[in-house]
PDB file of C-alpha atoms in Angstrom:
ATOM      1  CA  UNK A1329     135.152  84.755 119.044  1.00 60.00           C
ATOM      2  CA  UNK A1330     133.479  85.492 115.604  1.00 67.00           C
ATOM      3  CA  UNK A1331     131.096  88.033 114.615  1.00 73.00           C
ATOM      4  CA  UNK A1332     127.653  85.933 113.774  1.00 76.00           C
ATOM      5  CA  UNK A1333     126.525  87.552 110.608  1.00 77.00           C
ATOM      6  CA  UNK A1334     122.535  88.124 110.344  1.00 73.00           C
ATOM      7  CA  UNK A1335     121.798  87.789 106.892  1.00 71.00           C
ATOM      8  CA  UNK A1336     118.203  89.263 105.313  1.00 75.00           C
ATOM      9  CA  UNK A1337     115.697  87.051 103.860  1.00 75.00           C
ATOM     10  CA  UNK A1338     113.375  87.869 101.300  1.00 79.00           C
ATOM     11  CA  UNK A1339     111.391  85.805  98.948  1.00 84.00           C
ATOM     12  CA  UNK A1340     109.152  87.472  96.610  1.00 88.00           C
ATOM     13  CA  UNK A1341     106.915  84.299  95.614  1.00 90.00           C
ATOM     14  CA  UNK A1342     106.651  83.704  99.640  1.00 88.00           C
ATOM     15  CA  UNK A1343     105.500  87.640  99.913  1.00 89.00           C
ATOM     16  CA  UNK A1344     103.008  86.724  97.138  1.00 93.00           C
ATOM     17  CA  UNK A1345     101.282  83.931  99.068  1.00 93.00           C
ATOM     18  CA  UNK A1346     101.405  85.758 101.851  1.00 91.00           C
ATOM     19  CA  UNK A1347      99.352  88.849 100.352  1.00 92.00           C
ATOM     20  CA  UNK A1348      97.265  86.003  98.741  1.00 95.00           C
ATOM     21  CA  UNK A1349      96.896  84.567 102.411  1.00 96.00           C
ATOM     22  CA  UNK A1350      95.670  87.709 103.761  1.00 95.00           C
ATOM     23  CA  UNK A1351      93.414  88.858 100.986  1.00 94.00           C
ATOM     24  CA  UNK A1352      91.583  85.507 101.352  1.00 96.00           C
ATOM     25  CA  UNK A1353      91.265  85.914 104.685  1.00 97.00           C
ATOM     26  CA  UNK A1354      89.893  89.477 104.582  1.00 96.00           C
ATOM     27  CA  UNK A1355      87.783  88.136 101.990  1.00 95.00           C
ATOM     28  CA  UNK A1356      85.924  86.135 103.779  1.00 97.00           C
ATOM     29  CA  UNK A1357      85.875  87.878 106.702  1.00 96.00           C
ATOM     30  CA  UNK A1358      84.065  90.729 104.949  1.00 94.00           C
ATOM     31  CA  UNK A1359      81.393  87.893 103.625  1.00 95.00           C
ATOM     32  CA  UNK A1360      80.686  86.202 106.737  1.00 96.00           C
ATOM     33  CA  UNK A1361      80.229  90.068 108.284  1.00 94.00           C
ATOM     34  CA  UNK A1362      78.009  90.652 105.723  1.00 93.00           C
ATOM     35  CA  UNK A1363      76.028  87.419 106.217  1.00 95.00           C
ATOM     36  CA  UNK A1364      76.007  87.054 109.943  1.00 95.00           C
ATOM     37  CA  UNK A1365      77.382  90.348 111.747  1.00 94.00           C
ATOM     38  CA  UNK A1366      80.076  91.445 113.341  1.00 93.00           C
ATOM     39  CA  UNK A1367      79.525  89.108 116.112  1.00 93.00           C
ATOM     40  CA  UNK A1368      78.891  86.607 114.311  1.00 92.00           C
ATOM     41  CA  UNK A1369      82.175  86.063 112.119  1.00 95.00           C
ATOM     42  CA  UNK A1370      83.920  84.470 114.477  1.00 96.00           C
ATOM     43  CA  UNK A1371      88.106  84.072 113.869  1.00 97.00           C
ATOM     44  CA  UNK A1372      87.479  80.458 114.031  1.00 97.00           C
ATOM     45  CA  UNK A1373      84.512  80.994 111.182  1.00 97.00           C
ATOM     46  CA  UNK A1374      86.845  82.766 109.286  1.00 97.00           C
ATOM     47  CA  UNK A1375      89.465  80.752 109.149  1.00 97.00           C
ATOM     48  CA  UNK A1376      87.360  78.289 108.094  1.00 97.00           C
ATOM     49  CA  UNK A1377      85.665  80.219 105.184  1.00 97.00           C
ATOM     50  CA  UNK A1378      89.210  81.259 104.444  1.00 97.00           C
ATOM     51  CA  UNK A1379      90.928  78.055 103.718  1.00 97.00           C
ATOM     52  CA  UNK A1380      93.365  78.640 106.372  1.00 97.00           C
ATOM     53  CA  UNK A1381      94.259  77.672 110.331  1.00 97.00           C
ATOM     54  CA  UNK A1382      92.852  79.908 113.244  1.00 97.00           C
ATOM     55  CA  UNK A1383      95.884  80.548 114.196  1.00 97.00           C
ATOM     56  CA  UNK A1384      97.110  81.932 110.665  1.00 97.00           C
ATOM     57  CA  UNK A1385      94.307  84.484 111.070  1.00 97.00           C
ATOM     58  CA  UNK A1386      95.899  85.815 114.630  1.00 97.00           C
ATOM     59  CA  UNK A1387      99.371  86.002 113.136  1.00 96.00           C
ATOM     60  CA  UNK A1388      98.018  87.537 109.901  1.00 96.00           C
ATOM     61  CA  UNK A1389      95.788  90.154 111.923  1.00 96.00           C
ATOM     62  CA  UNK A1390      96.070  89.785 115.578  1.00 95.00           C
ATOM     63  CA  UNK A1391      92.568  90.315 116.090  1.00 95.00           C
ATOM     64  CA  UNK A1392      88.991  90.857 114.521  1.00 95.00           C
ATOM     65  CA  UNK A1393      88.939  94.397 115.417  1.00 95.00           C
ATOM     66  CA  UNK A1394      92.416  94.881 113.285  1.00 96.00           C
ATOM     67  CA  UNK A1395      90.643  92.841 109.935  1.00 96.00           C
ATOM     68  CA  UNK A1396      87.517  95.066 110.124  1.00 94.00           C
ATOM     69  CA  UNK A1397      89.812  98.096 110.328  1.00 92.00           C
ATOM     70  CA  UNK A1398      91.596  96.970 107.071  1.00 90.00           C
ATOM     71  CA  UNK A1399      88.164  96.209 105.845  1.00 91.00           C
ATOM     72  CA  UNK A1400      87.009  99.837 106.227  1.00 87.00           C
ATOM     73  CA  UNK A1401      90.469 101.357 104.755  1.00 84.00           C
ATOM     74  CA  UNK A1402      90.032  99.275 101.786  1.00 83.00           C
ATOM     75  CA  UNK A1403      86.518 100.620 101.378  1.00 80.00           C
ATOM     76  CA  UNK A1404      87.439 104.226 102.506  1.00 76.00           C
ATOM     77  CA  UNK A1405      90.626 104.327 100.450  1.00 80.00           C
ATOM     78  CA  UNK A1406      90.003 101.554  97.471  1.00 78.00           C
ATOM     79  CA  UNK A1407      90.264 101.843  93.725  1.00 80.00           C
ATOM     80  CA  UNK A1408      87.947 104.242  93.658  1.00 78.00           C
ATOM     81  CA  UNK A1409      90.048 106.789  95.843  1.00 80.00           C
ATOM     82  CA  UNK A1410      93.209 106.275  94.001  1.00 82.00           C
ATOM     83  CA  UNK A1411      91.726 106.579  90.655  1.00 84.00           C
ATOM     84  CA  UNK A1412      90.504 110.099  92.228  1.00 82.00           C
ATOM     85  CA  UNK A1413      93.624 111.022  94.248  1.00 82.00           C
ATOM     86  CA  UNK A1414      95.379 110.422  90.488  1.00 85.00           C
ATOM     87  CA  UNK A1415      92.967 112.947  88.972  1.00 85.00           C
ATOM     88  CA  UNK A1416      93.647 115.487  91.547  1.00 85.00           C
ATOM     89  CA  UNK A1417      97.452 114.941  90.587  1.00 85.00           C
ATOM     90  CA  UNK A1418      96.367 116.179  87.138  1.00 85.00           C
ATOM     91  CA  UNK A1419      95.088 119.075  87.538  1.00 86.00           C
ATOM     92  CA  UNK A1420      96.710 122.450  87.400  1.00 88.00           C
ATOM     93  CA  UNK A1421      93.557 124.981  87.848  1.00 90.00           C
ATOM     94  CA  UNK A1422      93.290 125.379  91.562  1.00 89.00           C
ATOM     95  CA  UNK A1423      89.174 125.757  91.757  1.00 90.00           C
ATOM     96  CA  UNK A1424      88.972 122.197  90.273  1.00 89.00           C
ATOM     97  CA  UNK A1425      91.896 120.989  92.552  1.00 88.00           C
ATOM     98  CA  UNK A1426      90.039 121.977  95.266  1.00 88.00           C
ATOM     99  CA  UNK A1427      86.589 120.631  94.094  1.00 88.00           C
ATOM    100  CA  UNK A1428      88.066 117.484  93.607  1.00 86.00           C
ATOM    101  CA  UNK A1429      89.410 117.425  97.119  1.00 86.00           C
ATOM    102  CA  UNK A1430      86.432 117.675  98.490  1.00 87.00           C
ATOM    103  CA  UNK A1431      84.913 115.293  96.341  1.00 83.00           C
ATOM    104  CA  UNK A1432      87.137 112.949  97.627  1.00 82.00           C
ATOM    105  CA  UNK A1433      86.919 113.955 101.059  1.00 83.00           C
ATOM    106  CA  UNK A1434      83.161 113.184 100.981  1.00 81.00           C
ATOM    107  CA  UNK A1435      83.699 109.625  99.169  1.00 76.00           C
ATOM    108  CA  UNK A1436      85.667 108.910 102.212  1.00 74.00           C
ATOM    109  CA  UNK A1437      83.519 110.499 104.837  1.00 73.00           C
ATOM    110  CA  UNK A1438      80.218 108.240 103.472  1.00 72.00           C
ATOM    111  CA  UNK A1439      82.474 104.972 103.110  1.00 59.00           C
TER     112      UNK A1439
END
């Protein structure tokens, strides 16, 4: 009896669409939350705003507690943290390490 070989797949324009996918999606989820609330947005709303099935949403996400999540790390820890986090990295004198740090710390605590 032979040995079935598994093979890998990976596809980088299909991981592009994909990312695309699920930035639209979060996209317009974070509109229609904005518009009408959390209750509001439903999956079936968003999907529509997004271009895509209801059911790409759920496999995308699983849920609308798990987009809003991803909605608040991307506000929490956005452009605007990295660019910070990449200052920090920087800087030698300890003092302004530190202030910094707690710059950033407070960025992310008012997000």
């Amino acid at each position: 009896m032979a040995k079935k070989i598994v093979r890998s797949y990976y596809s980088l324009v299909r991981q592009r669409q994909a990312d695309e996918t699920r930035a639209r999606i979060a996209a317009a989820a974070r509109r229609l939350m904005l518009n009408q609330g959390y209750e509001g947005a439903t999956i079936e709303a968003i999907a529509r705003e997004a271009g895509v099935a209801t059911p790409t949403v759920y496999a995308v996400f699983g849920s609308k507690r798990r987009i809003l999540s991803e909605l608040i790390d991307r506000a929490a820890f956005g452009p605007a943290y990295q660019a910070l986090v990449g200052e920090v990295k920087d800087l030698v004198d300890p003092v302004a390490r530190l202030r910094l740090s707690a710059r950033i710390a407070r960025q992310v605590y008012d997000s």
